[in-house]
Tab-separated table of C-alpha atoms (C1' of nucleotides) in Angstrom:
chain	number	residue	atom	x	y	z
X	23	UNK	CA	-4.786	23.432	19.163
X	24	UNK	CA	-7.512	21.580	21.111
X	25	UNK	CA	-10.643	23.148	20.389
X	26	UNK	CA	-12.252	24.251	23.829
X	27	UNK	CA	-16.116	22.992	23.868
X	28	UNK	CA	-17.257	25.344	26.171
X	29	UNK	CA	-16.732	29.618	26.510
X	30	UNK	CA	-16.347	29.200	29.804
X	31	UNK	CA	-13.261	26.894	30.146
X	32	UNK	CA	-11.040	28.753	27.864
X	33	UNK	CA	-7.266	28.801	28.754
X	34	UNK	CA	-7.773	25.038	30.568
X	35	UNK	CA	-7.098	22.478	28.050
X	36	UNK	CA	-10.332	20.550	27.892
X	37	UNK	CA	-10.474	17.003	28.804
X	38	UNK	CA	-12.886	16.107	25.700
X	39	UNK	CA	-11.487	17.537	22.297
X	40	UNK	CA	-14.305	18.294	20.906
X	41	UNK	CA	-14.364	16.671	17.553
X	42	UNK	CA	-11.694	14.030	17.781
X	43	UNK	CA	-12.900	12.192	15.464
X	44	UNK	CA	-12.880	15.018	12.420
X	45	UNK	CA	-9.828	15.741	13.408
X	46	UNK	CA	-8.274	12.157	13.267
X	47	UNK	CA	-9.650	11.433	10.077
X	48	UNK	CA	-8.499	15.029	8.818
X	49	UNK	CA	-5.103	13.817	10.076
X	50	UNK	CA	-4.809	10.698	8.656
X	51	UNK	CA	-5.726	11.658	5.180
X	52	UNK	CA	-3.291	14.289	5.428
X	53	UNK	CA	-0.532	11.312	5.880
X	54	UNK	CA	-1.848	9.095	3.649
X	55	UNK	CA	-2.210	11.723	0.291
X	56	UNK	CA	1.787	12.099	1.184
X	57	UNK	CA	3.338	9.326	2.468
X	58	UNK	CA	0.827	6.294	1.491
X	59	UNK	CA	-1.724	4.682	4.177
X	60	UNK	CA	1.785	2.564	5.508
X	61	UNK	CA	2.872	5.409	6.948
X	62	UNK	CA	0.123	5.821	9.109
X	63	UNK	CA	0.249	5.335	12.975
X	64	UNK	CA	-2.555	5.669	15.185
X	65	UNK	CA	-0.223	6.785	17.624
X	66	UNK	CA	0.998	10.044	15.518
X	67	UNK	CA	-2.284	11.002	14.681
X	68	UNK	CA	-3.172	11.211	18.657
X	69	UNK	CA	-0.268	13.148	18.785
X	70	UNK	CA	-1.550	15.777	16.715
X	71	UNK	CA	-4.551	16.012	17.907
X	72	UNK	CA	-3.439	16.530	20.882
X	73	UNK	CA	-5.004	13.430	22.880
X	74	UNK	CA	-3.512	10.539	24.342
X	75	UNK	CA	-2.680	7.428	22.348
X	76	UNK	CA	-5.750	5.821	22.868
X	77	UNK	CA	-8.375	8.037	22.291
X	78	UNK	CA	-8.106	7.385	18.818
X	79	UNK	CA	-9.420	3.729	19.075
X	80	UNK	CA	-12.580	4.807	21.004
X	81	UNK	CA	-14.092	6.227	17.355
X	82	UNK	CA	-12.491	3.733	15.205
X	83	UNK	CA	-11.923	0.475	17.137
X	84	UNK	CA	-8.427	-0.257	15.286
X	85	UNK	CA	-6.299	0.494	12.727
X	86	UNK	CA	-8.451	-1.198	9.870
X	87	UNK	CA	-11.738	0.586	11.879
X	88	UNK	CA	-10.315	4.135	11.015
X	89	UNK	CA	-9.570	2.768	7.472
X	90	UNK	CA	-12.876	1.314	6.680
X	91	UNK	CA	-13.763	4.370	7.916
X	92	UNK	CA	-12.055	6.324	5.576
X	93	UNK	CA	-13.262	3.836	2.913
X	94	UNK	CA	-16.705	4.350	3.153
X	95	UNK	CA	-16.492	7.912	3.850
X	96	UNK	CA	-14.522	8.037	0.010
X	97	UNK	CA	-17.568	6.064	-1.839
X	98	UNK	CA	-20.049	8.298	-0.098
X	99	UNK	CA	-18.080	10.978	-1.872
X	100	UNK	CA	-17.342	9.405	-5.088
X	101	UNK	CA	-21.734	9.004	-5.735
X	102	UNK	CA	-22.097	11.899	-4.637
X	103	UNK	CA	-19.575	13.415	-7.510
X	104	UNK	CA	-20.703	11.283	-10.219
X	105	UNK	CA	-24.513	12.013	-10.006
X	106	UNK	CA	-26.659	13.810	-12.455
X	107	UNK	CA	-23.598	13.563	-14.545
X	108	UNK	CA	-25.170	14.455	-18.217
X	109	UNK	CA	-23.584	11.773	-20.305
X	110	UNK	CA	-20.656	9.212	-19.901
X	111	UNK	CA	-17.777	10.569	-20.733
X	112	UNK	CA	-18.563	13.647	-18.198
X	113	UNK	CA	-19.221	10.888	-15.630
X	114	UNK	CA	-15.334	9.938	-16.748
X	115	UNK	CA	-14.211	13.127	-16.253
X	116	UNK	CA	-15.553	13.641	-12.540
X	117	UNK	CA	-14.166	9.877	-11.924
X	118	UNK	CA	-10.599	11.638	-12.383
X	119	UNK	CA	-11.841	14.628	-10.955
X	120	UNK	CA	-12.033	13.002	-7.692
X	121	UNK	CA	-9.234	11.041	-7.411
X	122	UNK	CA	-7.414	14.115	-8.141
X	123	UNK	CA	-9.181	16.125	-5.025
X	124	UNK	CA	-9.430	13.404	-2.814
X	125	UNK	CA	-5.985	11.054	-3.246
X	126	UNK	CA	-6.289	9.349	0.408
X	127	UNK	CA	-9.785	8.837	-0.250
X	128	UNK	CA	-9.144	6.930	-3.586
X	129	UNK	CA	-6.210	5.150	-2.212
X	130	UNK	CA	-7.810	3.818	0.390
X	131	UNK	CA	-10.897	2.445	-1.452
X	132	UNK	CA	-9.239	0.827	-3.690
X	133	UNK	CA	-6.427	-1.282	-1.748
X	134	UNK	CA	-9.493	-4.252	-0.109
X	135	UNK	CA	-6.422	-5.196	2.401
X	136	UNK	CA	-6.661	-2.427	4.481
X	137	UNK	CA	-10.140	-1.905	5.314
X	138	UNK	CA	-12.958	-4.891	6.546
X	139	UNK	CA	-14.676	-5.755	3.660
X	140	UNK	CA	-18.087	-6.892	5.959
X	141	UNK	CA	-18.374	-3.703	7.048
X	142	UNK	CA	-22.479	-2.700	6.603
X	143	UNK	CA	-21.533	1.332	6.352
X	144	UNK	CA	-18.543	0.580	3.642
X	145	UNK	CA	-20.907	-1.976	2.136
X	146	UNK	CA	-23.974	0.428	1.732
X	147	UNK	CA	-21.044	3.006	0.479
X	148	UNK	CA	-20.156	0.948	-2.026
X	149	UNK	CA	-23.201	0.090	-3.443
X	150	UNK	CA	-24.595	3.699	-3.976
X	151	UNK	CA	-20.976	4.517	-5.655
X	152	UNK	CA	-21.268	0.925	-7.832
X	153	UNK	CA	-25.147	2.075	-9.029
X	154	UNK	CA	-23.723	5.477	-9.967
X	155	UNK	CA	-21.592	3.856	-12.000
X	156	UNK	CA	-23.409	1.110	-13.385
X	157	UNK	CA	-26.201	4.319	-14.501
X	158	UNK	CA	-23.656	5.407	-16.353
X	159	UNK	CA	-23.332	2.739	-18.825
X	160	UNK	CA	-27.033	1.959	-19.295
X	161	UNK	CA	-27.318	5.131	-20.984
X	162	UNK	CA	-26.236	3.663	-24.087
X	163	UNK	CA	-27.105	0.121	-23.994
X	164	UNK	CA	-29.421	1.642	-27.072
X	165	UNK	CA	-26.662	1.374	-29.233
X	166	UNK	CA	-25.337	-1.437	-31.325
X	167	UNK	CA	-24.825	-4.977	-30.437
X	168	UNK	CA	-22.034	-4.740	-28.129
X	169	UNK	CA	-21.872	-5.605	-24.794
X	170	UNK	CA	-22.781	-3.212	-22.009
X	171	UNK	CA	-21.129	-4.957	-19.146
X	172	UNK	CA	-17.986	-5.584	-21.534
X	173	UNK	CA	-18.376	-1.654	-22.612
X	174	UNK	CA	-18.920	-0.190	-19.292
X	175	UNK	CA	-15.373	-1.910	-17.961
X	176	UNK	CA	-13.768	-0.179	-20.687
X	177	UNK	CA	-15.047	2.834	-19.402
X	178	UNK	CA	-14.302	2.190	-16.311
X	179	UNK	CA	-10.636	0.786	-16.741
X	180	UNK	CA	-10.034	4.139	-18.862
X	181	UNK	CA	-11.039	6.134	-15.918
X	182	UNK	CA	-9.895	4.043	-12.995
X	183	UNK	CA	-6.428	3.694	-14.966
X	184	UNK	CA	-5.956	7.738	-15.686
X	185	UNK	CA	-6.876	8.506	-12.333
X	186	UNK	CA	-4.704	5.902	-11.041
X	187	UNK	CA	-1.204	6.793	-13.121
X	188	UNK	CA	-2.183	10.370	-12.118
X	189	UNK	CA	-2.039	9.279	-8.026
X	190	UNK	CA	1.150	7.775	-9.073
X	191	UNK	CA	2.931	10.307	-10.496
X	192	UNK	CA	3.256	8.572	-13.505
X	193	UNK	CA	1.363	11.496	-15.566
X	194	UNK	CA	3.562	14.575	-14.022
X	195	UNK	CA	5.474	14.662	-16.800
X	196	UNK	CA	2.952	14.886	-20.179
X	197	UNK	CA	0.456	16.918	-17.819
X	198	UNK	CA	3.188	19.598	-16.658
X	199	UNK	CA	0.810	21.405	-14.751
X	200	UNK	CA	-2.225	21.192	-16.642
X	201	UNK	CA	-5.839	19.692	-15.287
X	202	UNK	CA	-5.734	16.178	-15.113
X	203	UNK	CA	-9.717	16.835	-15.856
X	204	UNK	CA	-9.049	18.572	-19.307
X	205	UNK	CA	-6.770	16.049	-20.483
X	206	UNK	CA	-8.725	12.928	-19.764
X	207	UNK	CA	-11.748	14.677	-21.034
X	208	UNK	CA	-9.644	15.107	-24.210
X	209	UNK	CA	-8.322	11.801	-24.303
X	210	UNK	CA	-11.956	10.175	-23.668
X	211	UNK	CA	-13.080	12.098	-27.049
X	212	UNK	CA	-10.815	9.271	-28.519
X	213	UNK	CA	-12.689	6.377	-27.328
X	214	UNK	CA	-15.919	8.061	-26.076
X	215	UNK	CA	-18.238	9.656	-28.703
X	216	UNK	CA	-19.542	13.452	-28.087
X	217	UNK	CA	-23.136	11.554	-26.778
X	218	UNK	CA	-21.539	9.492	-24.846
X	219	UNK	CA	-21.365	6.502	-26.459
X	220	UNK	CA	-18.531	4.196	-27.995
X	221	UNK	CA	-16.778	5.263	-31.198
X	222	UNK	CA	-16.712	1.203	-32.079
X	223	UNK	CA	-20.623	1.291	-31.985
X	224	UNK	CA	-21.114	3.740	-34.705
X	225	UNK	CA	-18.310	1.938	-36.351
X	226	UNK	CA	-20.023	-0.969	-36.270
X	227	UNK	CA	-23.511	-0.073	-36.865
X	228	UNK	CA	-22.220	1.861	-40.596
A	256	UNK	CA	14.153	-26.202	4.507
A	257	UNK	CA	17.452	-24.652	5.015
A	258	UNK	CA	19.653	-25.765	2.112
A	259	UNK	CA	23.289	-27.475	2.607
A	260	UNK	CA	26.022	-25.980	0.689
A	261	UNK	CA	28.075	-28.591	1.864
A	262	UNK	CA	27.407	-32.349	1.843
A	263	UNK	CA	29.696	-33.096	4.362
A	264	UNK	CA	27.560	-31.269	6.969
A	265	UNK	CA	24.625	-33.343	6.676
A	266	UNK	CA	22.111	-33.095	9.732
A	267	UNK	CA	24.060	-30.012	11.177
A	268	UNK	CA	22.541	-26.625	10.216
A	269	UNK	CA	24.261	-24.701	7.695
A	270	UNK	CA	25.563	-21.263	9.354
A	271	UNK	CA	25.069	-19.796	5.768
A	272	UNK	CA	21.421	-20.079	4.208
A	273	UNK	CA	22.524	-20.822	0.946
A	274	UNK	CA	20.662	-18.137	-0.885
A	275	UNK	CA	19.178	-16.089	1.408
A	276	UNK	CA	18.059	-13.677	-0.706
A	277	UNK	CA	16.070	-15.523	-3.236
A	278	UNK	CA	14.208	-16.804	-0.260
A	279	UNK	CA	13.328	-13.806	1.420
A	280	UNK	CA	12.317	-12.168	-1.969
A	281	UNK	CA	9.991	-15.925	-2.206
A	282	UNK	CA	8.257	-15.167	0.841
A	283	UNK	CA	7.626	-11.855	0.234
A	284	UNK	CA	6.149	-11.819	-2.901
A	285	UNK	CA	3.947	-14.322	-1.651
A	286	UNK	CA	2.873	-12.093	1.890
A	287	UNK	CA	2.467	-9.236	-0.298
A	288	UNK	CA	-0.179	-10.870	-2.742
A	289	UNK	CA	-2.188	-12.192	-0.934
A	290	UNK	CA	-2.531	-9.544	2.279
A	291	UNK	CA	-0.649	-6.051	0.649
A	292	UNK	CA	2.235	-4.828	1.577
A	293	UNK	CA	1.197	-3.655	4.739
A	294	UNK	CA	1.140	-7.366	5.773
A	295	UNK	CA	4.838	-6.971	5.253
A	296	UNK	CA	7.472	-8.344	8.167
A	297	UNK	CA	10.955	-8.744	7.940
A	298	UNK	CA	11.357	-10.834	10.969
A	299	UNK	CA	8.843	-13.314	9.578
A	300	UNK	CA	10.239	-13.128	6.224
A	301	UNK	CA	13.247	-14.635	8.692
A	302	UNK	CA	11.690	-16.720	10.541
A	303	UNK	CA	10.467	-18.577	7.496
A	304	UNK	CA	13.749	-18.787	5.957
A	305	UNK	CA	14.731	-20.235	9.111
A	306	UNK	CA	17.010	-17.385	10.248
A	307	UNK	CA	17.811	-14.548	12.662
A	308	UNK	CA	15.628	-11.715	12.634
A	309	UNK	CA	18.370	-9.268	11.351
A	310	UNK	CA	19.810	-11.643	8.630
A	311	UNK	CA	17.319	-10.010	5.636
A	312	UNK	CA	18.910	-6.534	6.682
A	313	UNK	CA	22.295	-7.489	5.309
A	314	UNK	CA	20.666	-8.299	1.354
A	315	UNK	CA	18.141	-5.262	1.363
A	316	UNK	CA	19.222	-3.133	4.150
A	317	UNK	CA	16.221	-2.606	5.075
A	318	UNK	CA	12.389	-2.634	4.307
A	319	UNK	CA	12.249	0.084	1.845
A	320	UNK	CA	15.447	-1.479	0.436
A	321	UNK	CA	13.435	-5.514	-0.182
A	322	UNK	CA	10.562	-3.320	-1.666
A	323	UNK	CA	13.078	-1.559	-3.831
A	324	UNK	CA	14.512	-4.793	-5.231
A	325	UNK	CA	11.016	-5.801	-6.345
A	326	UNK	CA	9.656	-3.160	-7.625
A	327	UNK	CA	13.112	-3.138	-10.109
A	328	UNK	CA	12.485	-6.687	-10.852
A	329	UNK	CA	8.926	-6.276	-11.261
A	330	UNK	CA	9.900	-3.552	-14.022
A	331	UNK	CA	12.424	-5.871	-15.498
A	332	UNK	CA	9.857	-8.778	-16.313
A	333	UNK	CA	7.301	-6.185	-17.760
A	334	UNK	CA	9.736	-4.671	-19.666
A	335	UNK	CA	10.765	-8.598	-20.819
A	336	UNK	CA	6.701	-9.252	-21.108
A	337	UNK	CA	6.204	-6.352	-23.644
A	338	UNK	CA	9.280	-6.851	-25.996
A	339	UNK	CA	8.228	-8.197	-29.411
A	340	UNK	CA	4.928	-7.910	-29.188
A	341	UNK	CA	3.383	-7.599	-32.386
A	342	UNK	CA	1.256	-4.306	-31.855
A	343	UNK	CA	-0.635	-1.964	-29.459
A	344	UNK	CA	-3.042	-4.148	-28.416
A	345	UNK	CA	-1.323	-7.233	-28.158
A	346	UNK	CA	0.668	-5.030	-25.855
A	347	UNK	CA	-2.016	-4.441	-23.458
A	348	UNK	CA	-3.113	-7.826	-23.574
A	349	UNK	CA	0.492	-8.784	-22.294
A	350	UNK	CA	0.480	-5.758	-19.685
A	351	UNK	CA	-2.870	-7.387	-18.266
A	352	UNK	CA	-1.596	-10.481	-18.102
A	353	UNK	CA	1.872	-9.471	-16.325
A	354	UNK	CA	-0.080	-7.898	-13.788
A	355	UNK	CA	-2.359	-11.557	-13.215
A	356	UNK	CA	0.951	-13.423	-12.747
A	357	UNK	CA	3.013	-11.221	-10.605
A	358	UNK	CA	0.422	-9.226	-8.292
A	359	UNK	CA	2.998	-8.378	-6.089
A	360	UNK	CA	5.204	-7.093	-8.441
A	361	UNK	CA	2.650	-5.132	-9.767
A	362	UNK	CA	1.341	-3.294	-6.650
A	363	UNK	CA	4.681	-2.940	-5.400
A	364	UNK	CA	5.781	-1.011	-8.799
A	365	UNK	CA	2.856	1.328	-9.015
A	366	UNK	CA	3.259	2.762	-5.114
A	367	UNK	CA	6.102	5.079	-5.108
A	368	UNK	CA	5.709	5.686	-1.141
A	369	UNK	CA	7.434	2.033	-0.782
A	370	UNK	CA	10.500	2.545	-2.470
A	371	UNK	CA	14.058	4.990	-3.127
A	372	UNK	CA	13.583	6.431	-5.749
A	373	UNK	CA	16.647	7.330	-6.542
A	374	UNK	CA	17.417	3.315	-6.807
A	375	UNK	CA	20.105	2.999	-9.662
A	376	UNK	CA	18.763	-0.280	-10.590
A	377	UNK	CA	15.273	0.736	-10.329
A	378	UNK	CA	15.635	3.870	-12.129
A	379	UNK	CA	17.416	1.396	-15.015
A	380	UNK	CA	14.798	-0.762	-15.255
A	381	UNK	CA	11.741	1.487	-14.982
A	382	UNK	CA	13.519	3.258	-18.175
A	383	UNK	CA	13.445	-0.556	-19.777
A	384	UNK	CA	9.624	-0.901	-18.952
A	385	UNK	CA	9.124	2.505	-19.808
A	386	UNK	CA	10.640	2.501	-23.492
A	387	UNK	CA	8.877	-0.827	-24.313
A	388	UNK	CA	5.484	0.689	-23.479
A	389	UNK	CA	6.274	3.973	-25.615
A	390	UNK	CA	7.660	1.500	-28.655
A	391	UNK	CA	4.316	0.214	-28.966
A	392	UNK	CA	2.426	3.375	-29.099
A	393	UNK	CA	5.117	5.292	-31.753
A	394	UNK	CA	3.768	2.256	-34.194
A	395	UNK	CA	0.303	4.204	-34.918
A	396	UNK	CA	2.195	7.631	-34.973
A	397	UNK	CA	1.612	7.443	-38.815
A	398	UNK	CA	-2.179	7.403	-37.925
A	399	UNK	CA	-4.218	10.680	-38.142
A	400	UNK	CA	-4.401	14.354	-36.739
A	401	UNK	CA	-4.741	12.662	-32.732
A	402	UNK	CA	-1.720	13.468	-30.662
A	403	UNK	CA	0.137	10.107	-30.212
A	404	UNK	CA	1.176	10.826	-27.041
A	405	UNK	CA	-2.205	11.740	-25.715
A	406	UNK	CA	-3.440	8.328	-27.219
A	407	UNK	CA	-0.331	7.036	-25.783
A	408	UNK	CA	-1.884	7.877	-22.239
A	409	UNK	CA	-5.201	6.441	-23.001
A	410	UNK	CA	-3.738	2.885	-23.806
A	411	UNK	CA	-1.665	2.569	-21.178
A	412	UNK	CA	-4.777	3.905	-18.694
A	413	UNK	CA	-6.912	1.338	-20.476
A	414	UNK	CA	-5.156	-1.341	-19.563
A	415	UNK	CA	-3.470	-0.224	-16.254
A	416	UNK	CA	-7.043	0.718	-15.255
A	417	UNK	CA	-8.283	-2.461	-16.363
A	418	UNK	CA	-5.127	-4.296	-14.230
A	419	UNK	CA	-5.793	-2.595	-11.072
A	420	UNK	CA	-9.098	-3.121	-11.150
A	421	UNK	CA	-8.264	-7.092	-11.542
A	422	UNK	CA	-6.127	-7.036	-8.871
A	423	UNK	CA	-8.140	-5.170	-6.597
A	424	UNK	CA	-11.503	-7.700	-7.250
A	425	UNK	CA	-13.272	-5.158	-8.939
A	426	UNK	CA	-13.537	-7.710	-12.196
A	427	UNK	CA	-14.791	-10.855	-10.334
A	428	UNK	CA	-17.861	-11.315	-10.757
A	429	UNK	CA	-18.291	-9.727	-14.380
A	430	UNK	CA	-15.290	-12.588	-15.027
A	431	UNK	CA	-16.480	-15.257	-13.537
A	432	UNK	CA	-13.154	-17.642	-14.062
A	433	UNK	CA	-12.630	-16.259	-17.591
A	434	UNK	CA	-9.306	-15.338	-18.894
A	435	UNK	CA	-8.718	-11.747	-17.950
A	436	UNK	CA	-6.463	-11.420	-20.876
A	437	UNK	CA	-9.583	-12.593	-23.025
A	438	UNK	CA	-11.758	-10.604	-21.513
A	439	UNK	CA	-9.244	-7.425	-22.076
A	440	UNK	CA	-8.538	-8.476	-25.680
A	441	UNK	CA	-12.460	-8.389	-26.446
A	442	UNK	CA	-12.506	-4.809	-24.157
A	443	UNK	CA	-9.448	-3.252	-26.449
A	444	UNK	CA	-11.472	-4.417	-29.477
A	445	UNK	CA	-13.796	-1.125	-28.817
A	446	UNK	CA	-11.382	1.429	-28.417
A	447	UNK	CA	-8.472	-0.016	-30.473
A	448	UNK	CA	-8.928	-1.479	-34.148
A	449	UNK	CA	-7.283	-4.716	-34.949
A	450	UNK	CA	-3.988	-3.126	-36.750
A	451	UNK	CA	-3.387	-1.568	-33.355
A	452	UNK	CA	-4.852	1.883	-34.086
A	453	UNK	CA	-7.427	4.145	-32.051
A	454	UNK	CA	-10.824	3.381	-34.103
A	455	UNK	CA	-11.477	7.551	-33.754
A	456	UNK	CA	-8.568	7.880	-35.571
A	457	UNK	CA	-10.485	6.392	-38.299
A	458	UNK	CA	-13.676	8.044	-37.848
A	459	UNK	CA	-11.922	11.533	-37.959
A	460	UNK	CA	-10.296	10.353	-41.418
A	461	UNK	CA	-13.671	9.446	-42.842
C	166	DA	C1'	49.136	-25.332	5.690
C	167	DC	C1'	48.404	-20.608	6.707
C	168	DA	C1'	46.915	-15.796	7.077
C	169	DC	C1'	44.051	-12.401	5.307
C	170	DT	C1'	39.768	-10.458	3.743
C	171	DC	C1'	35.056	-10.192	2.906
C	172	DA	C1'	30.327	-11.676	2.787
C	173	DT	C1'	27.020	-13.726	5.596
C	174	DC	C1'	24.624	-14.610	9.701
C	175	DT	C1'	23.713	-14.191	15.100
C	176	DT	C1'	22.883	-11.913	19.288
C	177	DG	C1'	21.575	-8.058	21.877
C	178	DT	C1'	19.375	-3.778	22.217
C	179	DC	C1'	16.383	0.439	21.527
C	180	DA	C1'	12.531	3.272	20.387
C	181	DG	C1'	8.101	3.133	18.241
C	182	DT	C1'	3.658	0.788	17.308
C	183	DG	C1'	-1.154	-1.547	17.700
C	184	DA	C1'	-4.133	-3.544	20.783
C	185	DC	C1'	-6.028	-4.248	25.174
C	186	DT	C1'	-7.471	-3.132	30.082
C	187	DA	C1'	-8.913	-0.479	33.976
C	188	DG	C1'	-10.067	3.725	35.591
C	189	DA	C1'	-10.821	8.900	35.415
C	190	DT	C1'	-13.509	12.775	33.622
C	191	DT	C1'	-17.166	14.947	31.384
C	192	DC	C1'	-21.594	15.116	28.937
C	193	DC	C1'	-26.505	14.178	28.566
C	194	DT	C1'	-30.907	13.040	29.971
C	195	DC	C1'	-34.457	12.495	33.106
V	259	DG	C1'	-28.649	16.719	40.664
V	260	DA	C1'	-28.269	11.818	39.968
V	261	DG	C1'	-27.342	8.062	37.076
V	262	DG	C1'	-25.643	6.283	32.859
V	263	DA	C1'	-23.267	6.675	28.632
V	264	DA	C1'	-19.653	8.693	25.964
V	265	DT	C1'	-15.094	10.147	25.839
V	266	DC	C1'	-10.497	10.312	27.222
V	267	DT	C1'	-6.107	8.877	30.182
V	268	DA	C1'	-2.619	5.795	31.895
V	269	DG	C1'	-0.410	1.515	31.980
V	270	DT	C1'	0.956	-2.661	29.830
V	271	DC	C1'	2.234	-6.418	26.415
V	272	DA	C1'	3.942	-8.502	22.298
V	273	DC	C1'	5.743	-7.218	18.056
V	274	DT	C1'	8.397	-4.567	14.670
V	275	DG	C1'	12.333	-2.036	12.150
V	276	DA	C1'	16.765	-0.416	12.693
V	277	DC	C1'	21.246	-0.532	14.415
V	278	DA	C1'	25.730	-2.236	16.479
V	279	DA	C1'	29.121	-5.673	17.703
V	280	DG	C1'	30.741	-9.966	17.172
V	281	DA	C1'	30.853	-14.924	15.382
V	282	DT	C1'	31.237	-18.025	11.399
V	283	DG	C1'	32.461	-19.609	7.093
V	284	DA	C1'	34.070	-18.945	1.995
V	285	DG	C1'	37.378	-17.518	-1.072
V	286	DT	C1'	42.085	-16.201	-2.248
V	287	DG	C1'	46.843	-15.759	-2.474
V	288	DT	C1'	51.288	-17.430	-0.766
DNA sequence: ACACTCATCTTGTCAGTGACTAGATTCCTC
DNA sequence: GAGGAATCTAGTCACTGACAAGATGAGTGT
């Protein structure tokens, strides 16, 4: 249960846990992937870990801290996944991909309420996941004369939407057990050219 | 502030609110768009309809119970938004622009933690919402080889995507005070042609 | 006018929660 | 091994959701 620090105090519960603040965070988006962040209580997580109810606040502050936490921890992620993507529509693909492996994480990002928004970690978080994004779309601002900005919020409302519905169990149904990854990747072909550029473009550009 | 149901009682505080329920659902709409519904109280959903803390109890039982009722009536007006609209992407220009003028609704609808789900009246009206947005995707079933349903899933994640990220300021500064609906109408132009079918659809028939 | 019933609202209470404070314990570094 | 910093405990406060019991008023039939 609490993870003993030291060999030589084994069988003596230890007065420091250890890692507290893994293990909170482990916790918490173990509530939030099943009952939704407003289910979470700072209180319950101490609980579990074993500590009392305030230890908690010492790595987090508050309620929002651990949040924000949580937040930033999720963009990290989220550029991580999404670079050296080879084209686009992959990028798409690993968008879902993510949501799908990390639902507290995605939650959590994208509800601004919950966390504090002037937060320099969650900031700098953001920004790397924003750029990996925004590399995405400059791939093809080669093609024809539409918009990039315009084009790369299609993308990104195609992704953000399908990985959304997914979180929401509003895609159990046509999925029925197949990989949310295969389908969207399917369903991009639609929209997305094979290079990775807009079927509209080539459309266009005839 | 609390309305007289009888004229005769003038100056003295009605025992009975009057409607009760309309105001509590009032308030919270309003709490939950602008801070989440995390923000969510029922004792100062009372205390601003000028009553006792456990008066809300006895129209929604409880809190899952007010959520509930909105996410039902937040299903009913989409379901209302989307009739008669003249095709596909006319219907995700009218999805997009339900979502900018009932936020709360909205978020409340698409986070399943929040309410029963088992609601009669929800189920009912989710069914509503749900068989407008498959009537406007059956229209292009006479397209090509592309599995309406899948394509189905991509305009509904194109414009759910594109709602969500709205609501959660993901779109402000690429808006700048425009019209989301605009801005989504020009977006849809790329994937969606302007009879309402997926512009692969007519690349593959080429 | 009267009794009956039901919906609505009040008052009182309970356990659980987030936030804060002061103090105890342990770790780390010099 | 001493001092300081990090980590954790214990106690407290205001607030919340849920529940129970009772008060008030509206509507209805006679």
């Amino acid at each position: 249960m609490t993870t003993e620090h030291s060999p030589g105090t084994a069988g003596r519960r230890a007065y420091h846990h250890g890692d507290l603040r893994q293990a909170v965070l482990a916790a918490a988006l173990d509530v939030i992937a099943s009952d939704g962040p407003g289910a979470l209580s700072l209180r319950d997580l101490a609980r579990r870990a074993g500590v009392s109810h305030a230890a908690p606040a010492h790595h987090f502050k508050d309620r929002t801290g651990l949040l924000t936490a949580i937040a930033a921890e999720g963009y990290d992620l989220l550029a991580r996944a999404l670079a050296d993507a080879p084209d686009l529509r992959e990028r798409g693909v690993r968008y879902v991909r993510f949501a799908a492996a990390h639902p507290a994480h995605f939650r959590v990002m994208f509800e601004p309420a919950l966390h504090r928004a002037d937060d320099p970690g969650l900031l700098a978080a953001k920004e790397r996941a924003s750029a990996e994004l925004r590399a995405g779309v400059t791939d093809l601002a080669d093609g024809a004369g539409t918009d990039p900005r315009t084009t790369g919020i299609a993308a990104w409302s195609l992704a953000h939407g399908f990985a959304t519905l997914l979180l929401t169990h509003n895609l159990d149904e046509p999925l029925a057990g197949r990989d949310p990854g295969e389908l969207f990747h399917a369903l991009a072909g639609l929209t997305f050219g094979r290079d990775g550029t807009f079927n509209g473009q080539h459309r266009n550009g005839i």
